[in-house]
């Protein structure tokens, strides 16, 4: 039973395409996140949702659109992909509020050619 | 902005020795710091949390300290093993989110 699962694990696509990454957590957590890890291994937060509501949106181009159909799912849709979007994208979840540890998925490696 | 910095150079140590990793932060002290382990091709895994009012926290062979004067946290692994080889990430609380450092890669040689 994978706590936070994201698909696909690998995604190779051409510039200009639109793609989606899906994330599901079975931990009963209220808060979910998307992080981007670049080639230098820095993990940067992109979005955070609490009970399906957007609470953090960190200077991310509006080509990126998160969607949370329910509190167990947070999907990431990316329009008009660019070379600089190549990275590993991590989904994570935590209990609502404060200092809860983050539970991460295994990551989705996106390569834009 | 609230920065958090880790030594980007890899740390190589011999099996059985104590590994010490450093995490420095800027501006005000965060309410807490967290440490994660990340293996290649995997997501980060939570290890320890230490609050601003705690000087030290231990878990098995792991020890974390929090020095608000130096604006620094140290992460120690005692009696290190080759299986401890991984990248270790420090993260600070910043409002209602975590800000991560770039991680330090630890290599423990047999």
Tab-separated table of C-alpha atoms in Angstrom:
chain	number	residue	atom	x	y	z
A	1	UNK	CA	0.000	0.000	0.000
A	2	UNK	CA	1.721	3.114	-1.247
A	3	UNK	CA	0.890	6.104	0.960
A	4	UNK	CA	1.434	8.791	-1.692
A	5	UNK	CA	1.396	7.571	-5.254
A	6	UNK	CA	1.988	9.599	-8.357
A	7	UNK	CA	1.816	8.686	-12.037
A	8	UNK	CA	3.526	8.562	-14.380
A	9	UNK	CA	6.990	7.985	-12.943
A	10	UNK	CA	8.630	9.034	-16.220
A	11	UNK	CA	7.337	11.399	-18.853
A	12	UNK	CA	9.172	12.363	-22.039
A	13	UNK	CA	7.483	14.856	-24.308
A	14	UNK	CA	8.045	17.571	-26.882
A	15	UNK	CA	8.046	21.318	-26.269
A	16	UNK	CA	4.632	22.863	-26.623
A	17	UNK	CA	2.711	19.762	-25.518
A	18	UNK	CA	0.298	19.603	-22.587
A	19	UNK	CA	0.735	16.920	-19.941
A	20	UNK	CA	-0.666	15.906	-16.563
A	21	UNK	CA	0.749	14.216	-13.487
A	22	UNK	CA	-1.631	12.579	-11.049
A	23	UNK	CA	-1.249	12.183	-7.294
A	24	UNK	CA	-3.252	10.282	-4.730
A	25	UNK	CA	-2.728	9.812	-0.987
A	26	UNK	CA	-4.401	7.199	1.203
A	27	UNK	CA	-3.246	8.643	4.527
A	28	UNK	CA	-6.365	10.670	5.219
A	29	UNK	CA	-4.334	13.889	5.200
A	30	UNK	CA	-5.973	17.254	4.623
A	31	UNK	CA	-3.057	19.018	2.952
A	32	UNK	CA	-1.307	18.152	-0.304
A	33	UNK	CA	1.603	19.757	-2.128
A	34	UNK	CA	3.497	19.840	-5.379
A	35	UNK	CA	7.257	20.376	-5.229
A	36	UNK	CA	9.729	20.741	-8.105
A	37	UNK	CA	13.265	19.386	-7.779
A	38	UNK	CA	15.692	20.738	-10.347
A	39	UNK	CA	19.000	19.329	-11.546
A	40	UNK	CA	20.777	20.891	-8.567
A	41	UNK	CA	18.472	18.954	-6.238
A	42	UNK	CA	16.730	22.010	-4.775
A	43	UNK	CA	13.179	21.183	-3.728
A	44	UNK	CA	10.927	24.183	-4.327
A	45	UNK	CA	7.286	24.325	-3.365
A	46	UNK	CA	4.867	25.087	-6.159
A	47	UNK	CA	1.401	24.654	-4.707
A	48	UNK	CA	-0.360	23.611	-1.540
A	49	UNK	CA	-3.978	22.599	-1.147
A	50	UNK	CA	-5.915	22.155	2.080
A	51	UNK	CA	-9.199	20.306	1.813
A	52	UNK	CA	-9.377	21.007	-1.927
A	53	UNK	CA	-8.662	24.723	-1.488
A	54	UNK	CA	-5.520	26.396	-2.813
A	55	UNK	CA	-3.516	27.909	0.045
A	56	UNK	CA	-0.047	28.351	-1.461
A	57	UNK	CA	0.866	29.351	-4.998
A	58	UNK	CA	4.531	30.176	-5.257
A	59	UNK	CA	5.356	32.265	-8.318
A	60	UNK	CA	4.593	29.493	-10.702
A	61	UNK	CA	3.773	30.297	-14.356
A	62	UNK	CA	0.076	30.050	-15.033
A	63	UNK	CA	0.862	27.269	-17.522
A	64	UNK	CA	0.839	25.104	-14.398
A	65	UNK	CA	-2.641	24.406	-13.087
A	66	UNK	CA	-3.247	22.187	-10.081
A	67	UNK	CA	-6.604	20.522	-9.632
A	68	UNK	CA	-7.916	18.864	-6.491
A	69	UNK	CA	-11.142	16.910	-7.126
A	70	UNK	CA	-11.147	15.749	-3.497
A	71	UNK	CA	-8.778	15.947	-0.574
A	72	UNK	CA	-7.094	12.657	-1.481
A	73	UNK	CA	-6.105	13.779	-4.967
A	74	UNK	CA	-4.017	16.639	-6.330
A	75	UNK	CA	-3.222	16.580	-10.026
A	76	UNK	CA	-0.853	18.856	-11.894
A	77	UNK	CA	-1.573	19.926	-15.447
A	78	UNK	CA	1.086	21.720	-17.474
A	79	UNK	CA	0.285	23.543	-20.716
A	80	UNK	CA	2.700	24.512	-23.484
A	81	UNK	CA	5.664	22.694	-22.007
A	82	UNK	CA	9.067	24.397	-22.151
A	83	UNK	CA	12.591	23.003	-21.895
A	84	UNK	CA	12.974	24.587	-18.445
A	85	UNK	CA	10.075	22.538	-17.133
A	86	UNK	CA	12.291	19.453	-17.197
A	87	UNK	CA	12.658	18.352	-13.567
A	88	UNK	CA	11.402	15.826	-11.058
A	89	UNK	CA	8.012	16.738	-9.630
A	90	UNK	CA	7.103	15.459	-6.181
A	91	UNK	CA	3.690	15.241	-4.649
A	92	UNK	CA	3.466	15.266	-0.855
A	93	UNK	CA	0.854	15.306	1.866
A	94	UNK	CA	0.680	16.197	5.549
A	95	UNK	CA	-1.822	16.469	8.372
A	96	UNK	CA	-3.544	19.809	8.489
A	97	UNK	CA	-1.672	22.699	9.952
A	98	UNK	CA	1.684	23.313	11.524
A	99	UNK	CA	4.579	21.011	11.900
A	100	UNK	CA	3.425	17.777	10.377
A	101	UNK	CA	6.021	15.806	8.521
A	102	UNK	CA	5.641	15.600	4.772
A	103	UNK	CA	5.026	12.265	3.122
A	104	UNK	CA	6.401	12.325	-0.408
A	105	UNK	CA	5.587	10.313	-3.474
A	106	UNK	CA	8.347	8.704	-5.504
A	107	UNK	CA	8.503	11.555	-7.977
A	108	UNK	CA	7.665	12.022	-11.655
A	109	UNK	CA	10.617	12.777	-13.896
A	110	UNK	CA	9.548	15.074	-16.724
A	111	UNK	CA	11.849	15.505	-19.698
A	112	UNK	CA	10.924	18.097	-22.308
A	113	UNK	CA	12.735	17.752	-25.643
B	1	UNK	CA	13.532	35.827	2.032
B	2	UNK	CA	14.079	32.940	4.434
B	3	UNK	CA	17.080	31.050	3.120
B	4	UNK	CA	18.410	27.721	4.227
B	5	UNK	CA	21.821	26.474	3.220
B	6	UNK	CA	23.573	23.142	3.318
B	7	UNK	CA	27.050	22.203	2.226
B	8	UNK	CA	26.685	21.192	-1.394
B	9	UNK	CA	29.936	19.216	-1.359
B	10	UNK	CA	29.640	15.515	-0.679
B	11	UNK	CA	30.752	14.256	2.710
B	12	UNK	CA	32.859	11.089	2.597
B	13	UNK	CA	33.489	9.198	5.814
B	14	UNK	CA	34.625	5.790	6.940
B	15	UNK	CA	32.182	3.220	8.276
B	16	UNK	CA	31.845	3.392	12.044
B	17	UNK	CA	32.659	7.107	12.274
B	18	UNK	CA	30.188	9.848	13.154
B	19	UNK	CA	28.862	11.879	10.231
B	20	UNK	CA	27.992	15.510	10.932
B	21	UNK	CA	25.979	17.551	8.454
B	22	UNK	CA	25.351	21.282	8.751
B	23	UNK	CA	22.289	23.384	8.000
B	24	UNK	CA	22.422	27.181	8.272
B	25	UNK	CA	19.478	29.546	8.016
B	26	UNK	CA	19.090	33.296	7.634
B	27	UNK	CA	16.871	35.918	9.240
B	28	UNK	CA	14.562	34.895	12.045
B	29	UNK	CA	14.640	31.474	13.649
B	30	UNK	CA	12.058	29.111	12.269
B	31	UNK	CA	9.540	27.548	14.611
B	32	UNK	CA	11.061	24.181	13.730
B	33	UNK	CA	13.488	22.430	11.443
B	34	UNK	CA	13.010	19.058	9.807
B	35	UNK	CA	15.530	16.612	8.381
B	36	UNK	CA	14.829	14.228	5.500
B	37	UNK	CA	16.726	11.472	3.759
B	38	UNK	CA	16.567	11.114	-0.025
B	39	UNK	CA	17.897	8.127	-1.952
B	40	UNK	CA	18.554	8.332	-5.729
B	41	UNK	CA	15.334	8.118	-7.710
B	42	UNK	CA	13.164	8.204	-4.572
B	43	UNK	CA	11.161	10.782	-2.681
B	44	UNK	CA	12.458	12.348	0.541
B	45	UNK	CA	11.667	10.484	3.754
B	46	UNK	CA	11.138	12.299	7.049
B	47	UNK	CA	13.679	11.602	9.796
B	48	UNK	CA	13.463	14.128	12.625
B	49	UNK	CA	11.858	17.396	13.660
B	50	UNK	CA	13.354	19.800	16.196
B	51	UNK	CA	11.564	22.846	17.571
B	52	UNK	CA	13.000	26.270	18.279
B	53	UNK	CA	12.884	25.712	22.050
B	54	UNK	CA	14.644	22.330	21.855
B	55	UNK	CA	18.402	22.108	21.891
B	56	UNK	CA	18.693	18.473	20.873
B	57	UNK	CA	16.594	15.579	19.594
B	58	UNK	CA	17.622	11.938	19.243
B	59	UNK	CA	16.304	8.915	17.402
B	60	UNK	CA	18.345	5.730	17.474
B	61	UNK	CA	21.717	6.601	15.865
B	62	UNK	CA	20.518	10.042	14.768
B	63	UNK	CA	20.914	13.285	16.683
B	64	UNK	CA	19.842	16.778	15.677
B	65	UNK	CA	20.751	20.041	17.389
B	66	UNK	CA	19.270	23.523	16.990
B	67	UNK	CA	21.387	26.561	17.868
B	68	UNK	CA	19.392	29.779	17.491
B	69	UNK	CA	22.452	31.895	18.294
B	70	UNK	CA	24.499	30.427	15.462
B	71	UNK	CA	21.365	30.027	13.300
B	72	UNK	CA	22.404	26.481	12.670
B	73	UNK	CA	21.258	22.888	12.962
B	74	UNK	CA	23.637	19.949	13.046
B	75	UNK	CA	22.630	16.430	12.041
B	76	UNK	CA	24.728	13.574	13.394
B	77	UNK	CA	24.746	9.903	12.459
B	78	UNK	CA	26.786	7.851	14.916
B	79	UNK	CA	28.365	4.504	14.063
B	80	UNK	CA	27.707	5.230	10.385
B	81	UNK	CA	27.076	2.382	7.956
B	82	UNK	CA	27.306	2.165	4.149
B	83	UNK	CA	23.482	1.944	4.159
B	84	UNK	CA	23.420	5.496	5.550
B	85	UNK	CA	24.763	6.756	2.205
B	86	UNK	CA	22.152	9.133	0.804
B	87	UNK	CA	21.369	12.832	0.423
B	88	UNK	CA	20.137	14.527	3.587
B	89	UNK	CA	17.851	17.526	3.311
B	90	UNK	CA	17.213	20.178	5.917
B	91	UNK	CA	13.942	22.127	5.837
B	92	UNK	CA	12.762	25.134	7.815
B	93	UNK	CA	9.241	26.199	8.604
B	94	UNK	CA	8.254	29.401	6.807
B	95	UNK	CA	4.699	30.380	7.535
B	96	UNK	CA	2.567	27.414	6.627
B	97	UNK	CA	5.087	25.726	4.370
B	98	UNK	CA	8.555	24.180	4.419
B	99	UNK	CA	11.572	25.633	2.642
B	100	UNK	CA	14.238	23.058	1.786
B	101	UNK	CA	17.993	23.354	1.545
B	102	UNK	CA	19.873	21.858	-1.397
B	103	UNK	CA	20.876	18.771	0.567
B	104	UNK	CA	24.246	17.233	1.404
B	105	UNK	CA	25.275	13.913	-0.079
B	106	UNK	CA	26.796	11.516	2.429
B	107	UNK	CA	28.979	8.599	1.315
B	108	UNK	CA	29.941	6.049	3.958
B	109	UNK	CA	32.758	3.779	2.826
B	110	UNK	CA	33.238	0.262	4.192
